[in-house]
Every structure is written in structure tokens, then in C-alpha cells.
């Protein structure tokens, strides 16, 4: 029994400092992401500077590289952080919207737009122009980056299961596209026909396009008094499209 107590005490003493060090590292990494997001808003993705982040952290320039290996690594952290935050916002909206596919998609679409309007710099990183010279690592970004489309497809699949989301008229698809759609069904674990899946892709493309038009100012500053209402009308048309034969 004495040996067991000594072992427990020794284990606690050994791991507690390690835990504190990890907590400190996590806090520093979180602060780096916060400062990176601030830079996105101030100077854009192309202007990200690890030297500036080190200065704001009160570290020498070389010290920040213990946490972030390069500007590209910082971009990846910012991408994953933004994708995750957006997905969590959309998921919460879906969870609060009830069980019907249409109310879920409506709530998710509004949440998508709301997050984009409130986080324009982060949205630009996700869905704006690619950063020259940067190639996002698939193993770190594909999972977070596909969560929103996965949630949308799950709601569409639920509508298809009740017969409310339809494929519409037959669509003539090439064998290559048919194979790609089959791979998408497998990847996202949804059960919808080819035509309904193509409609889902149209929904996704239209949502991203509608948000981009607003966030990047392509409507013009004086065109619409209430852009949120314009978006809501567009969403309703897209939902009708999903249910049309």
C-alpha cells in the first residue's frame, strides 16, 4: 500500500508541471491565433507577419517559431480556426431550428451569412481570393473545411428521406460526374440521388455566392437598404428549388 501511494504521489508530481506547460503553450497558441485574426482584419492574409505577432506577445522573433513554424503554418491555424468557428455557429443554428429539413436549412443559411458579415476578414480567408504561394495541407484543413457542406447535405438527405426533397427531371450526367457524386455520397454518408445531390451543390454554390456579393461589396453601397432580407428571399427560392419536381 505504501508503495502504491508513493507511486501515485510521484506520478502526480511528474505530470503536474507537464500539464502546466501544456496549458501555457495552449494559451500562447490561442493568443497567436487571436493576433493573426486581428492582422487579417488590418492588413489581410498577404500581410501576415510572425515578427509583428512576436512583438505583440513580447517575445523575440525566434521564440514565436517554437509555436508556429512559418507564415504558411499560421495561415493553416487561422483557416482551421475560422472553419471550425463557422461550422460550430451553423451547427448551433441547426440544433435550435427543430427537426424539419427546411427550417434547419433556413437557420443554417442565416447563420452562415451572419458569421460572414461579422467576420469579413476571416470569410475572405475562407472564400475569397487564394493567398499567393500558399497551399493548404489537406490533412489539416479538409475536415474542418467540409463541416458546413456536410451539415447542409445531412439536412437535404433528411428531406429526401421524407420525399419532400426531390430530384426533379432526369439529369443527363457523364460517367465521370456520376462517379464523383457517388464518392461525395460516401464521403458525407448521405443517401440522395444524383439529381438531388446536384441540387444540393447548387444550394451550396448559391449561398457562398450570395454571401460573397454582400461581404465583398459587389452589390454596391446603395443598392439594397436591407441586404439580410434580400438573402432571406434568395434562401427561400433555393429551398423551393430543392422541393420542385
PDB file of C-alpha atoms in Angstrom:
ATOM      1  CA  UNK A   1       0.000   0.000   0.000  1.00  0.00           C
ATOM      2  CA  UNK A   2       2.849   2.396   0.863  1.00  0.00           C
ATOM      3  CA  UNK A   3       4.498   1.705  -2.468  1.00  0.00           C
ATOM      4  CA  UNK A   4       1.224   2.360  -4.263  1.00  0.00           C
ATOM      5  CA  UNK A   5       0.815   5.736  -2.529  1.00  0.00           C
ATOM      6  CA  UNK A   6       4.399   6.720  -3.334  1.00  0.00           C
ATOM      7  CA  UNK A   7       3.826   5.772  -6.954  1.00  0.00           C
ATOM      8  CA  UNK A   8       0.675   7.866  -7.092  1.00  0.00           C
ATOM      9  CA  UNK A   9       2.400  10.858  -5.498  1.00  0.00           C
ATOM     10  CA  UNK A  10       5.368  10.575  -7.820  1.00  0.00           C
ATOM     11  CA  UNK A  11       3.077  10.341 -10.850  1.00  0.00           C
ATOM     12  CA  UNK A  12       1.215  13.458  -9.780  1.00  0.00           C
ATOM     13  CA  UNK A  13       4.421  15.406  -9.229  1.00  0.00           C
ATOM     14  CA  UNK A  14       5.800  14.375 -12.597  1.00  0.00           C
ATOM     15  CA  UNK A  15       2.719  15.168 -14.639  1.00  0.00           C
ATOM     16  CA  UNK A  16       1.548  18.371 -12.995  1.00  0.00           C
ATOM     17  CA  UNK A  17       4.382  20.528 -14.411  1.00  0.00           C
ATOM     18  CA  UNK A  18       3.879  18.918 -17.806  1.00  0.00           C
ATOM     19  CA  UNK A  19       0.197  19.822 -17.629  1.00  0.00           C
ATOM     20  CA  UNK A  20       1.007  23.386 -16.660  1.00  0.00           C
ATOM     21  CA  UNK A  21       3.478  23.686 -19.511  1.00  0.00           C
ATOM     22  CA  UNK A  22       0.893  22.379 -21.955  1.00  0.00           C
ATOM     23  CA  UNK A  23      -1.687  24.842 -20.629  1.00  0.00           C
ATOM     24  CA  UNK A  24       0.785  27.670 -21.090  1.00  0.00           C
ATOM     25  CA  UNK A  25       1.566  26.512 -24.618  1.00  0.00           C
ATOM     26  CA  UNK A  26      -2.155  26.257 -25.453  1.00  0.00           C
ATOM     27  CA  UNK A  27      -2.736  29.798 -24.161  1.00  0.00           C
ATOM     28  CA  UNK A  28       0.144  31.132 -26.239  1.00  0.00           C
ATOM     29  CA  UNK A  29      -1.070  29.351 -29.372  1.00  0.00           C
ATOM     30  CA  UNK A  30      -4.582  30.685 -28.767  1.00  0.00           C
ATOM     31  CA  UNK A  31      -3.145  34.192 -28.425  1.00  0.00           C
ATOM     32  CA  UNK A  32      -1.182  33.749 -31.674  1.00  0.00           C
ATOM     33  CA  UNK A  33      -4.409  32.854 -33.478  1.00  0.00           C
ATOM     34  CA  UNK A  34      -6.173  35.881 -31.962  1.00  0.00           C
ATOM     35  CA  UNK A  35      -3.379  38.197 -33.084  1.00  0.00           C
ATOM     36  CA  UNK A  36      -3.352  36.552 -36.501  1.00  0.00           C
ATOM     37  CA  UNK A  37      -7.065  37.172 -36.890  1.00  0.00           C
ATOM     38  CA  UNK A  38      -6.507  40.799 -35.916  1.00  0.00           C
ATOM     39  CA  UNK A  39      -3.859  41.074 -38.623  1.00  0.00           C
ATOM     40  CA  UNK A  40      -6.287  39.577 -41.140  1.00  0.00           C
ATOM     41  CA  UNK A  41      -8.674  42.434 -40.416  1.00  0.00           C
ATOM     42  CA  UNK A  42      -5.952  45.088 -40.507  1.00  0.00           C
ATOM     43  CA  UNK A  43      -3.678  44.050 -43.383  1.00  0.00           C
ATOM     44  CA  UNK A  44      -5.207  40.939 -44.977  1.00  0.00           C
ATOM     45  CA  UNK A  45      -3.799  37.446 -45.368  1.00  0.00           C
ATOM     46  CA  UNK A  46      -0.935  38.555 -47.612  1.00  0.00           C
ATOM     47  CA  UNK A  47       0.304  40.912 -44.900  1.00  0.00           C
ATOM     48  CA  UNK A  48       0.519  38.402 -42.052  1.00  0.00           C
ATOM     49  CA  UNK A  49       3.735  38.863 -40.083  1.00  0.00           C
ATOM     50  CA  UNK A  50       5.132  36.494 -37.468  1.00  0.00           C
ATOM     51  CA  UNK A  51       7.527  39.257 -36.399  1.00  0.00           C
ATOM     52  CA  UNK A  52       4.599  41.512 -35.569  1.00  0.00           C
ATOM     53  CA  UNK A  53       2.924  38.732 -33.623  1.00  0.00           C
ATOM     54  CA  UNK A  54       6.119  38.089 -31.666  1.00  0.00           C
ATOM     55  CA  UNK A  55       6.339  41.789 -30.858  1.00  0.00           C
ATOM     56  CA  UNK A  56       2.725  41.880 -29.623  1.00  0.00           C
ATOM     57  CA  UNK A  57       3.412  38.798 -27.487  1.00  0.00           C
ATOM     58  CA  UNK A  58       6.537  40.381 -26.020  1.00  0.00           C
ATOM     59  CA  UNK A  59       8.731  37.638 -27.467  1.00  0.00           C
ATOM     60  CA  UNK A  60      11.867  37.783 -29.560  1.00  0.00           C
ATOM     61  CA  UNK A  61      11.175  36.871 -33.174  1.00  0.00           C
ATOM     62  CA  UNK A  62      12.869  33.482 -32.932  1.00  0.00           C
ATOM     63  CA  UNK A  63      10.738  32.442 -29.942  1.00  0.00           C
ATOM     64  CA  UNK A  64       7.449  32.517 -31.857  1.00  0.00           C
ATOM     65  CA  UNK A  65       8.743  29.833 -34.213  1.00  0.00           C
ATOM     66  CA  UNK A  66       8.513  27.334 -31.348  1.00  0.00           C
ATOM     67  CA  UNK A  67       4.753  27.673 -31.734  1.00  0.00           C
ATOM     68  CA  UNK A  68       4.285  28.481 -35.426  1.00  0.00           C
ATOM     69  CA  UNK A  69       6.877  27.214 -37.878  1.00  0.00           C
ATOM     70  CA  UNK A  70       6.148  29.659 -40.720  1.00  0.00           C
ATOM     71  CA  UNK A  71       3.689  32.093 -42.189  1.00  0.00           C
ATOM     72  CA  UNK A  72       2.051  29.184 -44.010  1.00  0.00           C
ATOM     73  CA  UNK A  73       1.663  27.340 -40.712  1.00  0.00           C
ATOM     74  CA  UNK A  74      -0.013  30.446 -39.279  1.00  0.00           C
ATOM     75  CA  UNK A  75      -2.359  30.580 -42.262  1.00  0.00           C
ATOM     76  CA  UNK A  76      -3.289  26.948 -41.661  1.00  0.00           C
ATOM     77  CA  UNK A  77      -4.025  27.645 -37.986  1.00  0.00           C
ATOM     78  CA  UNK A  78      -6.216  30.587 -38.989  1.00  0.00           C
ATOM     79  CA  UNK A  79      -8.040  28.535 -41.616  1.00  0.00           C
ATOM     80  CA  UNK A  80      -8.782  25.699 -39.218  1.00  0.00           C
ATOM     81  CA  UNK A  81      -9.857  28.128 -36.506  1.00  0.00           C
ATOM     82  CA  UNK A  82     -12.202  30.033 -38.812  1.00  0.00           C
ATOM     83  CA  UNK A  83     -13.660  26.916 -40.448  1.00  0.00           C
ATOM     84  CA  UNK A  84     -14.294  25.412 -37.017  1.00  0.00           C
ATOM     85  CA  UNK A  85     -15.914  28.535 -35.611  1.00  0.00           C
ATOM     86  CA  UNK A  86     -18.153  28.888 -38.666  1.00  0.00           C
ATOM     87  CA  UNK A  87     -19.164  25.219 -38.525  1.00  0.00           C
ATOM     88  CA  UNK A  88     -19.976  25.425 -34.831  1.00  0.00           C
ATOM     89  CA  UNK A  89     -22.122  28.507 -35.473  1.00  0.00           C
ATOM     90  CA  UNK A  90     -24.008  26.709 -38.249  1.00  0.00           C
ATOM     91  CA  UNK A  91     -24.403  23.553 -36.150  1.00  0.00           C
ATOM     92  CA  UNK A  92     -25.872  25.504 -33.243  1.00  0.00           C
ATOM     93  CA  UNK A  93     -28.365  27.161 -35.559  1.00  0.00           C
ATOM     94  CA  UNK A  94     -29.408  23.788 -36.951  1.00  0.00           C
ATOM     95  CA  UNK A  95     -29.795  22.355 -33.470  1.00  0.00           C
ATOM     96  CA  UNK A  96     -32.051  25.227 -32.418  1.00  0.00           C
ATOM     97  CA  UNK A  97     -34.203  25.014 -35.553  1.00  0.00           C
ATOM     98  CA  UNK A  98     -36.042  21.764 -34.877  1.00  0.00           C
ATOM     99  CA  UNK A  99     -36.159  18.593 -36.923  1.00  0.00           C
ATOM    100  CA  UNK A 100     -37.589  19.715 -40.260  1.00  0.00           C
ATOM    101  CA  UNK A 101     -35.062  19.935 -43.076  1.00  0.00           C
ATOM    102  CA  UNK A 102     -36.427  23.224 -44.405  1.00  0.00           C
ATOM    103  CA  UNK A 103     -36.282  25.091 -41.091  1.00  0.00           C
ATOM    104  CA  UNK A 104     -32.810  23.673 -40.484  1.00  0.00           C
ATOM    105  CA  UNK A 105     -31.500  24.806 -43.860  1.00  0.00           C
ATOM    106  CA  UNK A 106     -33.061  28.222 -43.404  1.00  0.00           C
ATOM    107  CA  UNK A 107     -31.439  28.614 -39.986  1.00  0.00           C
ATOM    108  CA  UNK A 108     -28.083  27.320 -41.185  1.00  0.00           C
ATOM    109  CA  UNK A 109     -28.086  29.678 -44.161  1.00  0.00           C
ATOM    110  CA  UNK A 110     -28.827  32.677 -41.956  1.00  0.00           C
ATOM    111  CA  UNK A 111     -26.111  31.625 -39.521  1.00  0.00           C
ATOM    112  CA  UNK A 112     -23.647  31.314 -42.389  1.00  0.00           C
ATOM    113  CA  UNK A 113     -24.411  34.821 -43.597  1.00  0.00           C
ATOM    114  CA  UNK A 114     -24.427  36.281 -40.079  1.00  0.00           C
ATOM    115  CA  UNK A 115     -20.999  34.868 -39.283  1.00  0.00           C
ATOM    116  CA  UNK A 116     -19.605  36.110 -42.593  1.00  0.00           C
ATOM    117  CA  UNK A 117     -20.917  39.638 -42.071  1.00  0.00           C
ATOM    118  CA  UNK A 118     -19.492  39.720 -38.528  1.00  0.00           C
ATOM    119  CA  UNK A 119     -16.141  38.171 -39.562  1.00  0.00           C
ATOM    120  CA  UNK A 120     -15.451  39.589 -43.012  1.00  0.00           C
ATOM    121  CA  UNK A 121     -11.672  39.154 -42.879  1.00  0.00           C
ATOM    122  CA  UNK A 122     -11.969  35.508 -41.852  1.00  0.00           C
ATOM    123  CA  UNK A 123     -14.617  34.902 -44.502  1.00  0.00           C
ATOM    124  CA  UNK A 124     -12.285  36.401 -47.096  1.00  0.00           C
ATOM    125  CA  UNK A 125      -9.591  33.950 -45.994  1.00  0.00           C
ATOM    126  CA  UNK A 126     -12.002  31.016 -46.385  1.00  0.00           C
ATOM    127  CA  UNK A 127     -13.888  32.001 -49.550  1.00  0.00           C
ATOM    128  CA  UNK A 128     -12.054  34.937 -51.089  1.00  0.00           C
ATOM    129  CA  UNK A 129      -9.014  35.018 -53.329  1.00  0.00           C
ATOM    130  CA  UNK A 130      -6.365  32.362 -52.626  1.00  0.00           C
ATOM    131  CA  UNK A 131      -3.235  33.589 -50.843  1.00  0.00           C
ATOM    132  CA  UNK A 132      -0.383  33.604 -53.385  1.00  0.00           C
ATOM    133  CA  UNK A 133       2.100  30.822 -52.738  1.00  0.00           C
ATOM    134  CA  UNK A 134       0.056  29.123 -50.024  1.00  0.00           C
ATOM    135  CA  UNK A 135      -1.213  25.578 -50.404  1.00  0.00           C
ATOM    136  CA  UNK A 136      -3.487  24.386 -47.600  1.00  0.00           C
ATOM    137  CA  UNK A 137      -2.486  20.966 -46.204  1.00  0.00           C
ATOM    138  CA  UNK A 138      -5.381  18.609 -46.892  1.00  0.00           C
ATOM    139  CA  UNK A 139      -4.838  16.517 -43.793  1.00  0.00           C
ATOM    140  CA  UNK A 140      -5.420  19.554 -41.564  1.00  0.00           C
ATOM    141  CA  UNK A 141      -7.988  21.601 -43.470  1.00  0.00           C
ATOM    142  CA  UNK A 142     -10.344  19.277 -45.363  1.00  0.00           C
ATOM    143  CA  UNK A 143     -12.122  18.023 -42.251  1.00  0.00           C
ATOM    144  CA  UNK A 144     -12.889  21.455 -40.747  1.00  0.00           C
ATOM    145  CA  UNK A 145     -13.439  22.944 -44.200  1.00  0.00           C
ATOM    146  CA  UNK A 146     -16.185  20.497 -45.195  1.00  0.00           C
ATOM    147  CA  UNK A 147     -18.198  20.536 -41.979  1.00  0.00           C
ATOM    148  CA  UNK A 148     -20.698  23.138 -43.182  1.00  0.00           C
ATOM    149  CA  UNK A 149     -21.404  21.496 -46.531  1.00  0.00           C
ATOM    150  CA  UNK A 150     -21.676  18.196 -44.655  1.00  0.00           C
ATOM    151  CA  UNK A 151     -24.322  19.676 -42.362  1.00  0.00           C
ATOM    152  CA  UNK A 152     -26.246  21.090 -45.327  1.00  0.00           C
ATOM    153  CA  UNK A 153     -26.132  17.730 -47.113  1.00  0.00           C
ATOM    154  CA  UNK A 154     -27.389  15.965 -43.988  1.00  0.00           C
ATOM    155  CA  UNK A 155     -30.434  18.257 -43.877  1.00  0.00           C
ATOM    156  CA  UNK A 156     -31.077  17.734 -47.598  1.00  0.00           C
ATOM    157  CA  UNK A 157     -30.770  13.979 -47.091  1.00  0.00           C
ATOM    158  CA  UNK A 158     -33.358  14.134 -44.321  1.00  0.00           C
ATOM    159  CA  UNK A 159     -35.725  15.928 -46.693  1.00  0.00           C
ATOM    160  CA  UNK A 160     -35.074  13.342 -49.380  1.00  0.00           C
ATOM    161  CA  UNK A 161     -35.904  10.564 -46.925  1.00  0.00           C
ATOM    162  CA  UNK A 162     -39.389  12.026 -46.411  1.00  0.00           C
ATOM    163  CA  UNK A 163     -39.884  12.595 -50.126  1.00  0.00           C
ATOM    164  CA  UNK A 164     -40.005  16.378 -49.754  1.00  0.00           C
ATOM    165  CA  UNK A 165     -36.644  16.948 -51.463  1.00  0.00           C
ATOM    166  CA  UNK A 166     -36.892  15.608 -54.982  1.00  0.00           C
ATOM    167  CA  UNK A 167     -34.525  15.009 -57.819  1.00  0.00           C
ATOM    168  CA  UNK A 168     -36.714  16.745 -60.355  1.00  0.00           C
ATOM    169  CA  UNK A 169     -36.478  15.927 -64.059  1.00  0.00           C
ATOM    170  CA  UNK A 170     -33.832  13.365 -65.046  1.00  0.00           C
ATOM    171  CA  UNK A 171     -30.394  14.880 -65.437  1.00  0.00           C
ATOM    172  CA  UNK A 172     -28.039  13.596 -68.119  1.00  0.00           C
ATOM    173  CA  UNK A 173     -24.729  13.140 -66.322  1.00  0.00           C
ATOM    174  CA  UNK A 174     -21.427  11.846 -67.646  1.00  0.00           C
ATOM    175  CA  UNK A 175     -19.933   8.680 -66.128  1.00  0.00           C
ATOM    176  CA  UNK A 176     -17.174  10.832 -64.634  1.00  0.00           C
ATOM    177  CA  UNK A 177     -19.597  13.131 -62.810  1.00  0.00           C
ATOM    178  CA  UNK A 178     -21.723  10.170 -61.730  1.00  0.00           C
ATOM    179  CA  UNK A 179     -18.630   8.611 -60.143  1.00  0.00           C
ATOM    180  CA  UNK A 180     -17.750  11.900 -58.441  1.00  0.00           C
ATOM    181  CA  UNK A 181     -21.246  12.170 -56.977  1.00  0.00           C
ATOM    182  CA  UNK A 182     -21.033   8.601 -55.712  1.00  0.00           C
ATOM    183  CA  UNK A 183     -17.765   9.485 -53.982  1.00  0.00           C
ATOM    184  CA  UNK A 184     -19.417  12.521 -52.361  1.00  0.00           C
ATOM    185  CA  UNK A 185     -22.241  10.349 -51.044  1.00  0.00           C
ATOM    186  CA  UNK A 186     -19.680   8.022 -49.497  1.00  0.00           C
ATOM    187  CA  UNK A 187     -17.583  10.833 -48.068  1.00  0.00           C
ATOM    188  CA  UNK A 188     -20.504  12.554 -46.372  1.00  0.00           C
ATOM    189  CA  UNK A 189     -22.593   9.488 -45.613  1.00  0.00           C
ATOM    190  CA  UNK A 190     -25.772  10.768 -47.267  1.00  0.00           C
ATOM    191  CA  UNK A 191     -28.431   8.972 -49.276  1.00  0.00           C
ATOM    192  CA  UNK A 192     -29.673  11.194 -52.084  1.00  0.00           C
ATOM    193  CA  UNK A 193     -29.954  10.560 -55.797  1.00  0.00           C
ATOM    194  CA  UNK A 194     -27.707  12.191 -58.349  1.00  0.00           C
ATOM    195  CA  UNK A 195     -30.192  14.891 -59.326  1.00  0.00           C
ATOM    196  CA  UNK A 196     -30.928  15.854 -55.710  1.00  0.00           C
ATOM    197  CA  UNK A 197     -27.212  15.915 -54.971  1.00  0.00           C
ATOM    198  CA  UNK A 198     -26.619  18.247 -57.896  1.00  0.00           C
ATOM    199  CA  UNK A 199     -29.362  20.479 -56.465  1.00  0.00           C
ATOM    200  CA  UNK A 200     -27.519  20.418 -53.135  1.00  0.00           C
ATOM    201  CA  UNK A 201     -24.345  21.603 -54.833  1.00  0.00           C
ATOM    202  CA  UNK A 202     -26.333  24.409 -56.439  1.00  0.00           C
ATOM    203  CA  UNK A 203     -27.629  25.368 -52.978  1.00  0.00           C
ATOM    204  CA  UNK A 204     -24.069  25.479 -51.638  1.00  0.00           C
ATOM    205  CA  UNK A 205     -22.721  27.454 -54.578  1.00  0.00           C
ATOM    206  CA  UNK A 206     -25.599  29.942 -54.414  1.00  0.00           C
ATOM    207  CA  UNK A 207     -25.200  30.501 -50.675  1.00  0.00           C
ATOM    208  CA  UNK A 208     -21.478  31.161 -50.968  1.00  0.00           C
ATOM    209  CA  UNK A 209     -22.062  33.403 -53.977  1.00  0.00           C
ATOM    210  CA  UNK A 210     -24.829  35.398 -52.291  1.00  0.00           C
ATOM    211  CA  UNK A 211     -22.732  35.955 -49.186  1.00  0.00           C
ATOM    212  CA  UNK A 212     -19.703  36.947 -51.265  1.00  0.00           C
ATOM    213  CA  UNK A 213     -21.727  39.516 -53.196  1.00  0.00           C
ATOM    214  CA  UNK A 214     -22.660  41.187 -49.916  1.00  0.00           C
ATOM    215  CA  UNK A 215     -19.457  40.774 -47.902  1.00  0.00           C
ATOM    216  CA  UNK A 216     -17.171  41.923 -50.724  1.00  0.00           C
ATOM    217  CA  UNK A 217     -19.427  44.851 -51.639  1.00  0.00           C
ATOM    218  CA  UNK A 218     -20.342  43.679 -55.131  1.00  0.00           C
ATOM    219  CA  UNK A 219     -23.946  44.822 -54.842  1.00  0.00           C
ATOM    220  CA  UNK A 220     -22.741  48.385 -54.424  1.00  0.00           C
ATOM    221  CA  UNK A 221     -23.154  50.503 -51.293  1.00  0.00           C
ATOM    222  CA  UNK A 222     -26.577  51.988 -52.080  1.00  0.00           C
ATOM    223  CA  UNK A 223     -28.321  49.159 -53.927  1.00  0.00           C
ATOM    224  CA  UNK A 224     -30.174  47.418 -51.079  1.00  0.00           C
ATOM    225  CA  UNK A 225     -31.390  49.003 -47.852  1.00  0.00           C
ATOM    226  CA  UNK A 226     -31.807  45.591 -46.216  1.00  0.00           C
ATOM    227  CA  UNK A 227     -29.362  43.006 -47.575  1.00  0.00           C
ATOM    228  CA  UNK A 228     -30.476  40.469 -44.968  1.00  0.00           C
ATOM    229  CA  UNK A 229     -33.964  40.461 -46.491  1.00  0.00           C
ATOM    230  CA  UNK A 230     -32.516  40.003 -49.961  1.00  0.00           C
ATOM    231  CA  UNK A 231     -30.602  36.982 -48.677  1.00  0.00           C
ATOM    232  CA  UNK A 232     -33.691  35.529 -46.990  1.00  0.00           C
ATOM    233  CA  UNK A 233     -35.651  35.760 -50.251  1.00  0.00           C
ATOM    234  CA  UNK A 234     -32.816  34.041 -52.088  1.00  0.00           C
ATOM    235  CA  UNK A 235     -32.761  31.245 -49.499  1.00  0.00           C
ATOM    236  CA  UNK A 236     -36.496  30.647 -49.848  1.00  0.00           C
ATOM    237  CA  UNK A 237     -36.123  30.349 -53.612  1.00  0.00           C
ATOM    238  CA  UNK A 238     -33.329  27.827 -53.115  1.00  0.00           C
ATOM    239  CA  UNK A 239     -35.426  25.796 -50.677  1.00  0.00           C
ATOM    240  CA  UNK A 240     -38.300  25.787 -53.183  1.00  0.00           C
ATOM    241  CA  UNK A 241     -35.862  24.597 -55.824  1.00  0.00           C
ATOM    242  CA  UNK A 242     -34.929  21.604 -53.671  1.00  0.00           C
ATOM    243  CA  UNK A 243     -38.588  20.574 -53.392  1.00  0.00           C
ATOM    244  CA  UNK A 244     -39.548  21.108 -57.034  1.00  0.00           C
ATOM    245  CA  UNK A 245     -40.204  18.133 -59.260  1.00  0.00           C
TER     246      UNK A 245
END
